[in-house]
Short mmCIF file of C-alpha atoms in Angstrom, two decimals:
data_model
loop_
_atom_site.label_atom_id
_atom_site.label_comp_id
_atom_site.label_asym_id
_atom_site.label_seq_id
_atom_site.Cartn_x
_atom_site.Cartn_y
_atom_site.Cartn_z
CA MET A 1 -89.64 -41.56 -44.05
CA THR A 2 -86.04 -41.45 -42.85
CA SER A 3 -84.90 -38.83 -40.38
CA PRO A 4 -81.52 -37.07 -40.78
CA VAL A 5 -80.96 -37.52 -37.03
CA GLY A 6 -81.97 -41.19 -36.99
CA LEU A 7 -85.45 -41.06 -35.45
CA HIS A 8 -86.52 -43.90 -37.74
CA ARG A 9 -83.95 -46.17 -36.04
CA VAL A 10 -85.41 -45.69 -32.55
CA VAL A 11 -87.22 -48.83 -31.33
CA GLU A 12 -88.01 -47.73 -27.78
CA PRO A 13 -89.13 -45.47 -26.31
CA ALA A 14 -90.84 -43.88 -29.27
CA GLY A 15 -90.30 -40.21 -29.97
CA VAL A 16 -86.84 -39.74 -28.45
CA LEU A 17 -83.56 -39.13 -30.22
CA PRO A 18 -81.21 -42.11 -30.76
CA GLN A 19 -78.87 -41.13 -27.94
CA ALA A 20 -81.72 -41.09 -25.42
CA ALA A 21 -83.30 -44.30 -26.74
CA TRP A 22 -83.06 -47.54 -24.84
CA ARG A 23 -82.87 -49.59 -28.04
CA LEU A 24 -82.05 -48.89 -31.69
CA ASP A 25 -82.72 -50.83 -34.87
CA ALA A 26 -79.33 -51.92 -36.24
CA ASP A 27 -80.66 -53.48 -39.47
CA PRO A 28 -77.78 -53.44 -42.01
CA ARG A 29 -80.07 -52.33 -44.83
CA ILE A 30 -79.50 -48.60 -45.19
CA ALA A 31 -81.89 -45.80 -46.00
CA PRO A 32 -81.05 -43.41 -48.87
CA ASN A 33 -79.45 -40.89 -46.49
CA GLU A 34 -77.46 -43.43 -44.40
CA VAL A 35 -74.01 -45.01 -44.57
CA ARG A 36 -73.01 -48.51 -43.44
CA ILE A 37 -69.55 -48.98 -41.92
CA ARG A 38 -67.78 -52.33 -41.57
CA VAL A 39 -66.33 -51.97 -38.08
CA GLU A 40 -62.79 -53.02 -37.25
CA ARG A 41 -62.22 -51.39 -33.84
CA LEU A 42 -64.23 -49.71 -31.10
CA ASN A 43 -62.80 -47.21 -28.64
CA LEU A 44 -64.76 -47.34 -25.39
CA ASP A 45 -64.79 -44.03 -23.56
CA ALA A 46 -62.65 -43.93 -20.42
CA ALA A 47 -65.48 -43.51 -17.90
CA SER A 48 -67.42 -46.45 -19.33
CA PHE A 49 -64.42 -48.77 -19.47
CA ARG A 50 -63.37 -47.86 -15.93
CA GLN A 51 -66.87 -48.59 -14.61
CA LEU A 52 -67.01 -51.96 -16.35
CA ALA A 53 -63.51 -52.94 -15.23
CA GLU A 54 -64.20 -51.98 -11.62
CA LYS A 55 -67.57 -53.71 -11.60
CA HIS A 56 -65.99 -56.98 -12.72
CA GLY A 57 -62.79 -56.67 -10.70
CA GLY A 58 -60.63 -56.51 -13.82
CA ASP A 59 -61.97 -59.81 -15.17
CA GLY A 60 -61.65 -59.24 -18.92
CA ALA A 61 -63.93 -62.11 -19.89
CA LYS A 62 -66.76 -60.62 -17.84
CA VAL A 63 -66.15 -57.16 -19.25
CA ARG A 64 -66.27 -58.59 -22.78
CA ALA A 65 -69.48 -60.48 -22.02
CA GLU A 66 -71.17 -57.36 -20.68
CA VAL A 67 -70.19 -55.26 -23.70
CA LEU A 68 -71.63 -57.95 -25.97
CA GLU A 69 -74.81 -58.02 -23.90
CA ILE A 70 -75.19 -54.24 -24.04
CA VAL A 71 -74.78 -54.11 -27.82
CA SER A 72 -77.06 -57.08 -28.50
CA THR A 73 -79.75 -55.75 -26.18
CA ARG A 74 -79.63 -52.09 -27.08
CA GLY A 75 -78.49 -52.09 -30.72
CA LYS A 76 -75.72 -49.67 -29.76
CA MET A 77 -72.88 -49.39 -27.24
CA GLN A 78 -74.18 -47.28 -24.37
CA ASN A 79 -73.12 -48.18 -20.85
CA PRO A 80 -76.34 -48.08 -18.80
CA VAL A 81 -74.48 -46.85 -15.70
CA THR A 82 -72.34 -44.05 -17.17
CA GLY A 83 -74.59 -43.34 -20.15
CA SER A 84 -71.51 -43.06 -22.33
CA GLY A 85 -70.12 -45.06 -25.23
CA GLY A 86 -67.07 -44.18 -27.33
CA MET A 87 -66.45 -44.22 -31.09
CA LEU A 88 -65.16 -46.55 -33.82
CA ILE A 89 -63.08 -46.98 -36.93
CA GLY A 90 -63.93 -49.06 -39.97
CA THR A 91 -64.38 -49.09 -43.72
CA VAL A 92 -67.33 -47.64 -45.60
CA GLU A 93 -69.28 -50.52 -47.18
CA GLU A 94 -72.27 -48.75 -48.69
CA VAL A 95 -73.36 -45.13 -49.11
CA GLY A 96 -76.97 -44.14 -49.62
CA ARG A 97 -77.60 -42.08 -52.72
CA ARG A 98 -78.77 -39.11 -50.64
CA SER A 99 -76.12 -39.22 -47.92
CA PRO A 100 -74.58 -35.76 -47.40
CA LEU A 101 -71.46 -37.03 -45.58
CA GLY A 102 -69.21 -37.06 -48.65
CA LEU A 103 -67.99 -40.61 -48.02
CA THR A 104 -67.20 -43.24 -50.64
CA ALA A 105 -67.25 -47.02 -50.40
CA GLY A 106 -63.77 -48.14 -49.40
CA ASP A 107 -62.94 -45.09 -47.26
CA ARG A 108 -61.38 -45.96 -43.90
CA VAL A 109 -63.02 -43.68 -41.39
CA ALA A 110 -63.37 -42.83 -37.72
CA THR A 111 -66.81 -41.85 -36.53
CA LEU A 112 -66.86 -38.55 -34.66
CA VAL A 113 -70.25 -39.21 -33.10
CA SER A 114 -70.79 -41.28 -30.00
CA LEU A 115 -71.53 -45.00 -29.99
CA THR A 116 -74.46 -44.07 -27.73
CA LEU A 117 -76.41 -43.00 -30.82
CA THR A 118 -74.84 -45.24 -33.48
CA PRO A 119 -76.71 -48.42 -34.50
CA LEU A 120 -74.19 -51.22 -34.02
CA THR A 121 -73.99 -54.99 -34.49
CA ILE A 122 -71.05 -57.17 -33.46
CA LEU A 123 -70.54 -60.31 -35.55
CA ASP A 124 -67.45 -61.98 -34.08
CA GLY A 125 -68.30 -62.13 -30.38
CA LEU A 126 -65.30 -59.85 -29.70
CA ALA A 127 -63.13 -62.95 -29.95
CA ARG A 128 -59.92 -60.90 -30.42
CA TRP A 129 -60.46 -58.65 -27.38
CA ASP A 130 -59.30 -59.62 -23.90
CA GLY A 131 -61.56 -57.11 -22.18
CA ARG A 132 -58.61 -55.29 -20.60
CA SER A 133 -58.23 -52.21 -22.78
CA GLU A 134 -60.38 -49.36 -24.09
CA GLN A 135 -59.62 -50.27 -27.70
CA VAL A 136 -61.70 -53.22 -28.88
CA PRO A 137 -60.81 -55.09 -32.09
CA CYS A 138 -63.97 -56.49 -33.61
CA ASP A 139 -65.92 -57.33 -36.73
CA GLY A 140 -69.35 -55.87 -37.20
CA TYR A 141 -71.21 -53.02 -38.82
CA ALA A 142 -72.53 -49.62 -37.82
CA ILE A 143 -74.93 -47.12 -39.38
CA LEU A 144 -74.34 -43.40 -39.79
CA PHE A 145 -77.16 -40.90 -40.26
CA ALA A 146 -77.28 -37.78 -42.41
CA ARG A 147 -76.35 -35.64 -39.37
CA SER A 148 -73.55 -37.96 -38.24
CA ILE A 149 -69.89 -36.96 -38.52
CA ALA A 150 -66.97 -39.07 -39.71
CA ALA A 151 -63.35 -38.38 -40.66
CA VAL A 152 -61.32 -40.25 -43.24
CA LEU A 153 -58.33 -41.75 -41.40
CA PRO A 154 -55.03 -39.99 -42.17
CA ALA A 155 -52.56 -42.08 -44.15
CA ASP A 156 -49.56 -40.99 -42.06
CA LEU A 157 -50.83 -42.29 -38.70
CA HIS A 158 -51.43 -45.81 -37.44
CA PRO A 159 -55.21 -46.38 -37.20
CA GLU A 160 -55.06 -47.16 -33.46
CA LEU A 161 -53.21 -43.90 -32.82
CA ALA A 162 -55.60 -41.89 -34.95
CA LEU A 163 -58.56 -43.50 -33.20
CA ALA A 164 -57.20 -42.60 -29.77
CA VAL A 165 -56.75 -38.97 -30.81
CA LEU A 166 -60.06 -38.57 -32.60
CA ASP A 167 -61.88 -40.08 -29.63
CA VAL A 168 -61.10 -36.95 -27.60
CA CYS A 169 -60.64 -34.32 -30.29
CA GLY A 170 -63.41 -32.10 -28.95
CA ALA A 171 -61.45 -31.33 -25.77
CA PRO A 172 -58.44 -29.49 -27.24
CA ALA A 173 -60.61 -27.63 -29.73
CA LEU A 174 -62.91 -26.17 -27.09
CA THR A 175 -59.98 -25.49 -24.76
CA ALA A 176 -58.24 -23.56 -27.52
CA ARG A 177 -61.39 -21.54 -28.24
CA VAL A 178 -61.97 -20.59 -24.59
CA VAL A 179 -58.33 -19.70 -23.94
CA ALA A 180 -58.08 -17.64 -27.13
CA GLU A 181 -61.23 -15.73 -26.13
CA GLN A 182 -59.76 -14.98 -22.70
CA VAL A 183 -56.49 -13.78 -24.26
CA ALA A 184 -58.30 -11.56 -26.77
CA ARG A 185 -60.53 -10.09 -24.06
CA ARG A 186 -57.50 -9.06 -22.00
CA GLU A 187 -55.73 -7.59 -24.99
CA ARG A 188 -58.78 -5.45 -25.78
CA ALA A 189 -58.85 -4.25 -22.17
CA GLY A 190 -55.13 -3.45 -22.18
CA ASP A 191 -54.53 -6.13 -19.55
CA ARG A 192 -51.07 -7.62 -20.02
CA SER A 193 -51.46 -10.34 -17.39
CA ALA A 194 -51.07 -13.94 -18.53
CA VAL A 195 -54.05 -16.26 -18.89
CA THR A 196 -53.54 -19.27 -16.63
CA VAL A 197 -54.92 -22.74 -17.33
CA ALA A 198 -55.26 -25.82 -15.13
CA VAL A 199 -55.89 -29.20 -16.75
CA ILE A 200 -57.15 -31.78 -14.27
CA GLY A 201 -56.05 -35.14 -15.61
CA GLY A 202 -53.30 -33.55 -17.68
CA GLY A 203 -51.50 -36.83 -18.28
CA GLY A 204 -54.37 -38.51 -20.12
CA LYS A 205 -55.45 -38.37 -23.75
CA SER A 206 -57.76 -35.38 -23.64
CA GLY A 207 -55.68 -33.72 -20.92
CA SER A 208 -52.38 -33.79 -22.79
CA LEU A 209 -54.01 -32.48 -25.96
CA SER A 210 -55.75 -29.74 -23.96
CA LEU A 211 -52.47 -28.62 -22.40
CA ALA A 212 -50.88 -28.37 -25.83
CA ALA A 213 -53.93 -26.55 -27.23
CA ALA A 214 -53.98 -24.06 -24.33
CA ARG A 215 -50.33 -23.18 -24.86
CA ARG A 216 -50.82 -22.75 -28.59
CA ALA A 217 -53.88 -20.54 -27.98
CA GLY A 218 -51.83 -18.13 -25.88
CA ALA A 219 -52.00 -19.33 -22.28
CA GLY A 220 -49.13 -17.79 -20.35
CA ARG A 221 -48.85 -20.44 -17.65
CA THR A 222 -50.35 -23.93 -17.40
CA VAL A 223 -50.50 -26.61 -14.76
CA GLY A 224 -51.21 -30.26 -15.43
CA VAL A 225 -52.68 -32.02 -12.40
CA VAL A 226 -52.19 -35.79 -12.08
CA PRO A 227 -52.91 -38.24 -9.24
CA VAL A 228 -49.75 -40.36 -9.06
CA ALA A 229 -46.00 -39.90 -9.32
CA ALA A 230 -45.62 -42.02 -12.46
CA GLU A 231 -48.03 -39.77 -14.38
CA ARG A 232 -46.29 -36.70 -12.98
CA ASP A 233 -42.92 -37.90 -14.22
CA ALA A 234 -44.30 -38.76 -17.67
CA LEU A 235 -46.00 -35.38 -18.03
CA VAL A 236 -42.89 -33.51 -16.88
CA ALA A 237 -40.84 -35.41 -19.47
CA ALA A 238 -43.42 -34.53 -22.16
CA GLY A 239 -42.88 -30.81 -21.51
CA LEU A 240 -46.51 -29.87 -22.12
CA ALA A 241 -47.17 -27.89 -18.92
CA SER A 242 -45.38 -25.02 -17.21
CA VAL A 243 -45.61 -27.04 -14.00
CA VAL A 244 -47.02 -30.44 -13.06
CA ALA A 245 -48.83 -30.86 -9.73
CA LEU A 246 -49.70 -34.00 -7.82
CA ALA A 247 -53.22 -34.02 -6.34
CA ASP A 248 -56.34 -36.13 -5.98
CA ALA A 249 -59.01 -34.38 -8.04
CA ARG A 250 -61.67 -35.70 -5.65
CA ASP A 251 -60.16 -33.68 -2.77
CA PRO A 252 -61.48 -30.14 -3.33
CA VAL A 253 -59.18 -28.39 -0.86
CA GLY A 254 -56.11 -30.37 -1.89
CA LEU A 255 -56.77 -29.81 -5.59
CA SER A 256 -57.40 -26.10 -5.17
CA SER A 257 -54.24 -25.74 -3.09
CA ALA A 258 -52.15 -27.58 -5.70
CA VAL A 259 -53.44 -25.37 -8.53
CA THR A 260 -53.10 -22.06 -6.69
CA THR A 261 -49.60 -22.94 -5.51
CA ALA A 262 -48.53 -23.89 -9.04
CA LEU A 263 -50.04 -20.84 -10.73
CA GLY A 264 -49.69 -18.25 -7.99
CA GLY A 265 -53.48 -18.06 -7.73
CA PRO A 266 -56.58 -19.78 -9.04
CA ALA A 267 -56.77 -20.65 -12.74
CA ASP A 268 -58.54 -18.48 -15.30
CA VAL A 269 -59.55 -21.64 -17.18
CA THR A 270 -59.87 -25.09 -15.61
CA VAL A 271 -60.32 -28.12 -17.84
CA VAL A 272 -61.58 -31.35 -16.25
CA CYS A 273 -60.42 -34.46 -18.12
CA VAL A 274 -60.60 -37.16 -15.45
CA ASP A 275 -62.73 -40.30 -15.70
CA VAL A 276 -63.73 -40.62 -12.04
CA PRO A 277 -66.71 -38.99 -10.28
CA GLY A 278 -66.44 -36.42 -7.53
CA CYS A 279 -64.13 -33.87 -9.15
CA GLU A 280 -66.65 -31.07 -9.64
CA HIS A 281 -66.17 -29.07 -6.43
CA GLY A 282 -62.39 -29.07 -6.63
CA ALA A 283 -62.49 -27.76 -10.19
CA VAL A 284 -64.80 -24.91 -9.20
CA LEU A 285 -62.72 -24.06 -6.13
CA ALA A 286 -59.53 -23.98 -8.22
CA THR A 287 -60.98 -21.43 -10.69
CA ALA A 288 -60.82 -17.66 -10.33
CA ASP A 289 -63.98 -15.54 -10.14
CA GLY A 290 -64.92 -14.65 -13.70
CA GLY A 291 -63.10 -17.74 -14.96
CA THR A 292 -64.34 -20.77 -16.86
CA VAL A 293 -64.54 -24.46 -16.00
CA ILE A 294 -64.80 -26.88 -18.92
CA PHE A 295 -66.06 -30.37 -18.04
CA PHE A 296 -65.01 -33.07 -20.50
CA SER A 297 -65.42 -36.11 -18.28
CA MET A 298 -68.45 -38.36 -18.73
CA ALA A 299 -68.13 -39.09 -15.00
CA THR A 300 -69.14 -35.50 -14.19
CA SER A 301 -72.30 -34.85 -12.20
CA PHE A 302 -73.57 -31.60 -13.62
CA ALA A 303 -76.00 -31.20 -10.71
CA ALA A 304 -73.05 -31.43 -8.33
CA ALA A 305 -71.13 -28.89 -10.39
CA ALA A 306 -73.98 -26.38 -10.46
CA LEU A 307 -74.96 -26.78 -6.82
CA GLY A 308 -71.32 -26.79 -5.75
CA ALA A 309 -70.63 -23.50 -7.52
CA GLU A 310 -73.71 -22.01 -5.90
CA GLY A 311 -72.69 -23.26 -2.47
CA LEU A 312 -69.18 -21.86 -2.88
CA ALA A 313 -70.51 -18.51 -4.16
CA ALA A 314 -68.26 -19.03 -7.17
CA ASP A 315 -68.77 -16.65 -10.08
CA VAL A 316 -67.56 -19.04 -12.77
CA THR A 317 -68.87 -20.00 -16.18
CA MET A 318 -69.26 -23.77 -16.55
CA LEU A 319 -69.20 -25.39 -19.98
CA VAL A 320 -70.10 -28.92 -20.98
CA GLY A 321 -67.67 -30.23 -23.58
CA ASN A 322 -70.03 -31.80 -26.10
CA GLY A 323 -67.31 -33.38 -28.24
CA TYR A 324 -67.94 -31.25 -31.32
CA VAL A 325 -66.27 -28.02 -32.38
CA PRO A 326 -65.87 -27.22 -36.09
CA GLY A 327 -62.41 -28.32 -37.20
CA HIS A 328 -61.79 -30.36 -34.05
CA ALA A 329 -60.40 -33.44 -35.82
CA ASP A 330 -57.81 -31.51 -37.84
CA LEU A 331 -56.76 -29.49 -34.80
CA ALA A 332 -56.19 -32.58 -32.63
CA LEU A 333 -54.31 -34.47 -35.33
CA GLY A 334 -52.21 -31.39 -35.97
CA LEU A 335 -51.25 -31.21 -32.29
CA LEU A 336 -50.27 -34.88 -32.33
CA ARG A 337 -48.03 -34.33 -35.35
CA ALA A 338 -46.47 -31.10 -34.06
CA GLU A 339 -46.01 -31.91 -30.36
CA PRO A 340 -43.57 -34.76 -29.63
CA GLY A 341 -44.69 -34.76 -25.99
CA VAL A 342 -48.30 -35.42 -26.96
CA ARG A 343 -47.36 -38.16 -29.38
CA GLY A 344 -45.08 -39.81 -26.84
CA LEU A 345 -47.81 -39.95 -24.20
CA PHE A 346 -50.32 -41.39 -26.66
CA GLU A 347 -47.92 -44.02 -27.94
CA SER A 348 -46.93 -45.03 -24.40
CA ARG A 349 -50.57 -45.42 -23.46
CA LEU A 350 -51.29 -47.57 -26.50
CA ALA A 351 -48.24 -49.72 -25.80
CA ALA A 352 -49.39 -50.23 -22.21
CA ASP A 353 -52.85 -51.27 -23.41
#
């Protein structure tokens, strides 16, 4: 019997969901409710790639070897240190007769579920990847379950650009929802004050999209926080934030000071989009009582966030960005098309990679 969530693909330990499993069965033969994708490119999530690059001192050959070892050992791409994976693009090879995903053989798609739960086999030894970028050209195959999510790649965007956007499309969608809720709540209460938003890591992929989404959802003032002058200058040029602040997100007092100075007080909504650990306390400290902190980084320690908020006596709501909001792919792609600043940052990042 085949499970819509992929339980039949779990090798060990028995009884857990594919994301929690140590090893999956990546057999290319599909069940009636599955889909097989011929993979052409992986997109490793930022936290995982950073950990691998730092572990190996930037040695691309060693990074490539470890990714191959992870996939061959585990039947999926799930970094054992960060627990995170990424996503992929490829072409649909075969569709089971009972698959509910609406895909057809020949469709070029991006998976909108994590590689941490996607059965994966690499066939070419990653021979075309130098191990120095998050995007990984490869040949292989992956299996989607009945409850998986995939988007047909848009014809008007280069696949690498679409992949980079879809990899983080949950962040702007949830940011937009939270900001819109805050705006509506104030309108109902007759409160004319502006909703303020801080995006920590505002110069990155998810951060730039979240800034654009917050503005579109009605935020009155936004601050993008970045760690270095080059990112500050790029984000200022992109025009996505009301103000850009320079701060180390791992310095709670410095981060809080930068946000409150930029906004004239703590943020109503703080969005954490950085790929380094240790940013939890600063995000909480930078957020107003009654505000919301959204954590999108896979480097986040949720124990540290919860205990930190308790220790600071901070009355904030903390949300875990789970990567899925209905309509998230269309929203993110729409922002890319409509916001030249977003597109410029994405294209510059891809060129640098």
